[in-house]
PDB file of C-alpha atoms in Angstrom:
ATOM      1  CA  UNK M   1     -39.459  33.870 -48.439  1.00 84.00           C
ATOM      2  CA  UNK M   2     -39.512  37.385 -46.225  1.00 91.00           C
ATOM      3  CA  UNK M   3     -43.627  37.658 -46.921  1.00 94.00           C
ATOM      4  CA  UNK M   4     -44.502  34.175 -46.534  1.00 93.00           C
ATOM      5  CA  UNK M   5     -42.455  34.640 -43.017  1.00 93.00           C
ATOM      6  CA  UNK M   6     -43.986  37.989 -42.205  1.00 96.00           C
ATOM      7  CA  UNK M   7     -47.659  36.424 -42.699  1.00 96.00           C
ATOM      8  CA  UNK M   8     -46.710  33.378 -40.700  1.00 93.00           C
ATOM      9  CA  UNK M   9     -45.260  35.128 -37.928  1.00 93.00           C
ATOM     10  CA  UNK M  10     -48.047  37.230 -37.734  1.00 93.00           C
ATOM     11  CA  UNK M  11     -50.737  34.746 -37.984  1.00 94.00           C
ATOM     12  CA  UNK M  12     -48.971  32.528 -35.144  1.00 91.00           C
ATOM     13  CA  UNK M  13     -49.331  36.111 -32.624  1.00 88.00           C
ATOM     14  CA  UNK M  14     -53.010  35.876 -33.701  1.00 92.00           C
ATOM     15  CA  UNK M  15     -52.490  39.710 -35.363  1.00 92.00           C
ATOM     16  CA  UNK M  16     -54.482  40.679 -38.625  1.00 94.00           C
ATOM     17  CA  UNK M  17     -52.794  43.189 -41.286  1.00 96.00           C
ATOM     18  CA  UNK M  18     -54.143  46.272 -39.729  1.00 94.00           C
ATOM     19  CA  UNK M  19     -53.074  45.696 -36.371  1.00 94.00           C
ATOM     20  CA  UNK M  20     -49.645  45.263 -37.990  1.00 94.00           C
ATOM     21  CA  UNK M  21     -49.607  47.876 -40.071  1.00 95.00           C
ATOM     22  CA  UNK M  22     -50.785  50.258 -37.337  1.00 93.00           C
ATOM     23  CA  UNK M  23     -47.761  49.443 -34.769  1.00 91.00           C
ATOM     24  CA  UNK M  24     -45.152  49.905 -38.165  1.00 94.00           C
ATOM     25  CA  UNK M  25     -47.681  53.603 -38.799  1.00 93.00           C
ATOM     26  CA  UNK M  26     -48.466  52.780 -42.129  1.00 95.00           C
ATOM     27  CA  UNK M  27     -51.672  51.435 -43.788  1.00 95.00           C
ATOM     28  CA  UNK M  28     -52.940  47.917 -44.293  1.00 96.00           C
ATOM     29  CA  UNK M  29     -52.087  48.241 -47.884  1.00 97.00           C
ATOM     30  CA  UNK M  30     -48.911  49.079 -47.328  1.00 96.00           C
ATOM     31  CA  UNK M  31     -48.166  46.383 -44.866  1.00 96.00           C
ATOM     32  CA  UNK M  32     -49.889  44.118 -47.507  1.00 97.00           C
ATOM     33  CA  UNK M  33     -47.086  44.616 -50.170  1.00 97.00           C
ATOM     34  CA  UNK M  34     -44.673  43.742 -47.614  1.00 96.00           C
ATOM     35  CA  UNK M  35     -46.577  39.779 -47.256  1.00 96.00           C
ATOM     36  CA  UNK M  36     -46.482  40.043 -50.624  1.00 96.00           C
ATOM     37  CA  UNK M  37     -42.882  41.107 -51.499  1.00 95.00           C
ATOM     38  CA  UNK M  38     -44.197  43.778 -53.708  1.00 96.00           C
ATOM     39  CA  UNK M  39     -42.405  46.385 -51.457  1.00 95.00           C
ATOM     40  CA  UNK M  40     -39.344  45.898 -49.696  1.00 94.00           C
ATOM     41  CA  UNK M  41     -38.880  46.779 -46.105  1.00 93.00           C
ATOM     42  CA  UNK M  42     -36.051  48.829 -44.459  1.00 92.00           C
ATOM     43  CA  UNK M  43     -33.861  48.030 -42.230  1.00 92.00           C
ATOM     44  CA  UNK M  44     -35.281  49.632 -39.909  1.00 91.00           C
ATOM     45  CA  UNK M  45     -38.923  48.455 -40.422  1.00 94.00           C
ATOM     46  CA  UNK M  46     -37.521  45.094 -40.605  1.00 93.00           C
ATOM     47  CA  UNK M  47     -35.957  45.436 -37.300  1.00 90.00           C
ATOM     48  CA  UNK M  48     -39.169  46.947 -35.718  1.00 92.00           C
ATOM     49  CA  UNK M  49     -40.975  43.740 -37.248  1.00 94.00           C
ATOM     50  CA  UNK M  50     -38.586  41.360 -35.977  1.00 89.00           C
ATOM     51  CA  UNK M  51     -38.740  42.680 -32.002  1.00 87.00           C
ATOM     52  CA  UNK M  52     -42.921  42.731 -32.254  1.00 90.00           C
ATOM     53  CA  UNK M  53     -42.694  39.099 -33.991  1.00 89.00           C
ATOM     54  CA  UNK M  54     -40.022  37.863 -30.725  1.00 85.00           C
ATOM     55  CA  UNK M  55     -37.301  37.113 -33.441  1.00 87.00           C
ATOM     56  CA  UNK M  56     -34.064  37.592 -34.995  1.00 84.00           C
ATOM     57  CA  UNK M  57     -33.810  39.910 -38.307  1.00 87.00           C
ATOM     58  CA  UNK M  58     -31.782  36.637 -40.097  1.00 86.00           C
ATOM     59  CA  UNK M  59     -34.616  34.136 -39.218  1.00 88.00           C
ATOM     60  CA  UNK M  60     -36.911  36.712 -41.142  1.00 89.00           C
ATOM     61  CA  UNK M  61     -34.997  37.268 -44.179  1.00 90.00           C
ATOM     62  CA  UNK M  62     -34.345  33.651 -43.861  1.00 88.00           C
ATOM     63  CA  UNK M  63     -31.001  33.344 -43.301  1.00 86.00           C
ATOM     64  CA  UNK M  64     -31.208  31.082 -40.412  1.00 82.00           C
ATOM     65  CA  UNK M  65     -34.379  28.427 -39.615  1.00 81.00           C
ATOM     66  CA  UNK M  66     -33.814  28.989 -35.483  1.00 78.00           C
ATOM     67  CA  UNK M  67     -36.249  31.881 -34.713  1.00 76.00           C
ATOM     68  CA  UNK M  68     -34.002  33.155 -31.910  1.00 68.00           C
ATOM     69  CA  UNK M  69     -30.578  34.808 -32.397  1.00 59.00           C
ATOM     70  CA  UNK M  70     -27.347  33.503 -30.951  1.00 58.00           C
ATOM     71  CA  UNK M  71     -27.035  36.745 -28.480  1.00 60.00           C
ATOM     72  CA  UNK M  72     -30.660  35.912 -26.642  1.00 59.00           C
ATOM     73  CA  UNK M  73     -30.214  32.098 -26.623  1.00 58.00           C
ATOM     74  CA  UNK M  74     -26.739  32.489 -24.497  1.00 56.00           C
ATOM     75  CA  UNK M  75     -28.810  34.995 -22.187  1.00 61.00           C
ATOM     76  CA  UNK M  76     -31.124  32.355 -22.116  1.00 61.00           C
ATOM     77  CA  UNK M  77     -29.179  29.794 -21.161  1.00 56.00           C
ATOM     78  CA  UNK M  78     -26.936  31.473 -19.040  1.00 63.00           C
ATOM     79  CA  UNK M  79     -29.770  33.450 -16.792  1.00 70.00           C
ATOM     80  CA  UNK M  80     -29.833  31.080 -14.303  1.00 68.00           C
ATOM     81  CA  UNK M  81     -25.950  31.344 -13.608  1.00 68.00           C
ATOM     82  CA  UNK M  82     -26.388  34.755 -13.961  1.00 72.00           C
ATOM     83  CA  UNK M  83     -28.747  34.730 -10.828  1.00 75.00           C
ATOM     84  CA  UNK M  84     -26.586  32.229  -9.137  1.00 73.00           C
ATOM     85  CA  UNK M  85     -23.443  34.785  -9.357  1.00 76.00           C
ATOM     86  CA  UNK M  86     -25.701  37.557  -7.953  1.00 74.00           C
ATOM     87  CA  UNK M  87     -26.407  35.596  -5.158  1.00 79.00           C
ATOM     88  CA  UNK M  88     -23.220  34.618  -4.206  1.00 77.00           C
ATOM     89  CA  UNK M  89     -21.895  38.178  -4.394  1.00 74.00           C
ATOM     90  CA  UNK M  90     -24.623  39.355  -2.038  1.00 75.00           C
ATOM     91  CA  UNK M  91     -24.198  36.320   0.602  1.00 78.00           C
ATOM     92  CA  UNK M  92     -20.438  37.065   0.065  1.00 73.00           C
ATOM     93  CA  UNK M  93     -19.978  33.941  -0.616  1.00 74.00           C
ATOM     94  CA  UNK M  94     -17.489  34.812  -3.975  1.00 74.00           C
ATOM     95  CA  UNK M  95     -13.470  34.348  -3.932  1.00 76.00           C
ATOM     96  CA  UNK M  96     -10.504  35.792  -6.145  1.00 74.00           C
ATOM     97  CA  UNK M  97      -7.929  33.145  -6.044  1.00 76.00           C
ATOM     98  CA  UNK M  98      -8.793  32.204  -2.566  1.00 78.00           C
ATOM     99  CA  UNK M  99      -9.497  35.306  -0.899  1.00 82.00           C
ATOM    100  CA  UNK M 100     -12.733  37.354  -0.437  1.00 81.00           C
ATOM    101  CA  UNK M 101     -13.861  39.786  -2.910  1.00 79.00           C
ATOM    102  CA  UNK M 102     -13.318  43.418  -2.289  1.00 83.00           C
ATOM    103  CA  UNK M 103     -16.426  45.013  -1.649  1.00 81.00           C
ATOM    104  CA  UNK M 104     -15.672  48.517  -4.362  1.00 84.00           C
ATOM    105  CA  UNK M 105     -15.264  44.949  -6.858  1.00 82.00           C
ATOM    106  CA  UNK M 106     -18.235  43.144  -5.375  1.00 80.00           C
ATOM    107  CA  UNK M 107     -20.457  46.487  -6.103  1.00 80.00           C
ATOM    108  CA  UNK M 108     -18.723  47.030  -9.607  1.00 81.00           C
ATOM    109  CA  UNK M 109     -19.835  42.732 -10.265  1.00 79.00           C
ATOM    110  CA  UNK M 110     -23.175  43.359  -9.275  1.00 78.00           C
ATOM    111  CA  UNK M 111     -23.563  46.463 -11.730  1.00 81.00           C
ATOM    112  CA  UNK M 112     -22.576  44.387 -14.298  1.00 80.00           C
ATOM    113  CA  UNK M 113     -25.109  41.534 -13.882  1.00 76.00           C
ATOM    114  CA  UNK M 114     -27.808  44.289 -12.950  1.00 77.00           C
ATOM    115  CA  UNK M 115     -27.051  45.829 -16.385  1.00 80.00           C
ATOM    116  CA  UNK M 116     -27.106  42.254 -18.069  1.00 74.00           C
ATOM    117  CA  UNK M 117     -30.662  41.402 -16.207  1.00 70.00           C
ATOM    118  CA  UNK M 118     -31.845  44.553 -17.472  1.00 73.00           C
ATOM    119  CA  UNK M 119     -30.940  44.342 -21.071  1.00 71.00           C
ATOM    120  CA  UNK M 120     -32.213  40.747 -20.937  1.00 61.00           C
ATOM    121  CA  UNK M 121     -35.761  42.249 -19.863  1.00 62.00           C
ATOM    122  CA  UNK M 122     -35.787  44.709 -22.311  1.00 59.00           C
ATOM    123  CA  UNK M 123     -35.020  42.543 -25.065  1.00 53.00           C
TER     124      UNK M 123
END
């Protein structure tokens, strides 16, 4: 299942073998056995395949038919709430049980969603 996911994947981003193998810094042959299952991949290999591919490590060993792990679909889904919070903490327009946010816990809040945005991008 693993090599007939590999060569799908990698036929859907329009990549040959080589240009595959290259990124992973092994030969074509190599990356060939992996299609194939006649080499298994590492963890780590698998991991770099599954970030170039835009998917989770289970939908590639087949553990799960959603492409997408749980983690990136709530990120997803909750971006635009995300941006919404920031917002409202820079307008300050955001209450603690009725009164204004402090601004030393307004700055710490908007850390926190500037980390969040960031590891969103970089994911």
């Amino acid at each position: 299942m693993l090599g007939a996911r590999l060569k799908q994947l990698r036929k859907a981003q329009g990549l040959t073998q080589h240009q595959v193998a290259e990124t992973l810094g092994v030969n074509r042959e190599a990356y060939s056995h992996y299609e194939n299952e006649r080499r298994k991949l590492t963890p780590h290999t698998l991991t770099v395949l599954a970030k170039l591919f835009g998917v989770s490590t289970d939908y590639m060993l087949g553990r799960t038919d959603k492409p997408h792990s749980n983690e990136r679909e709530f990120i997803e889904t909750h971006r635009a709430m995300l941006e919404q919070l920031q917002d409202s903490i820079s307008a300050g327009r955001l209450e603690l049980d009725g009164r204004p946010l402090p601004p030393e816990e307004k700055e710490c809040l908007l850390i926190a969603l500037t980390i969040a945005r960031e590891l969103h991008t970089s994911s």
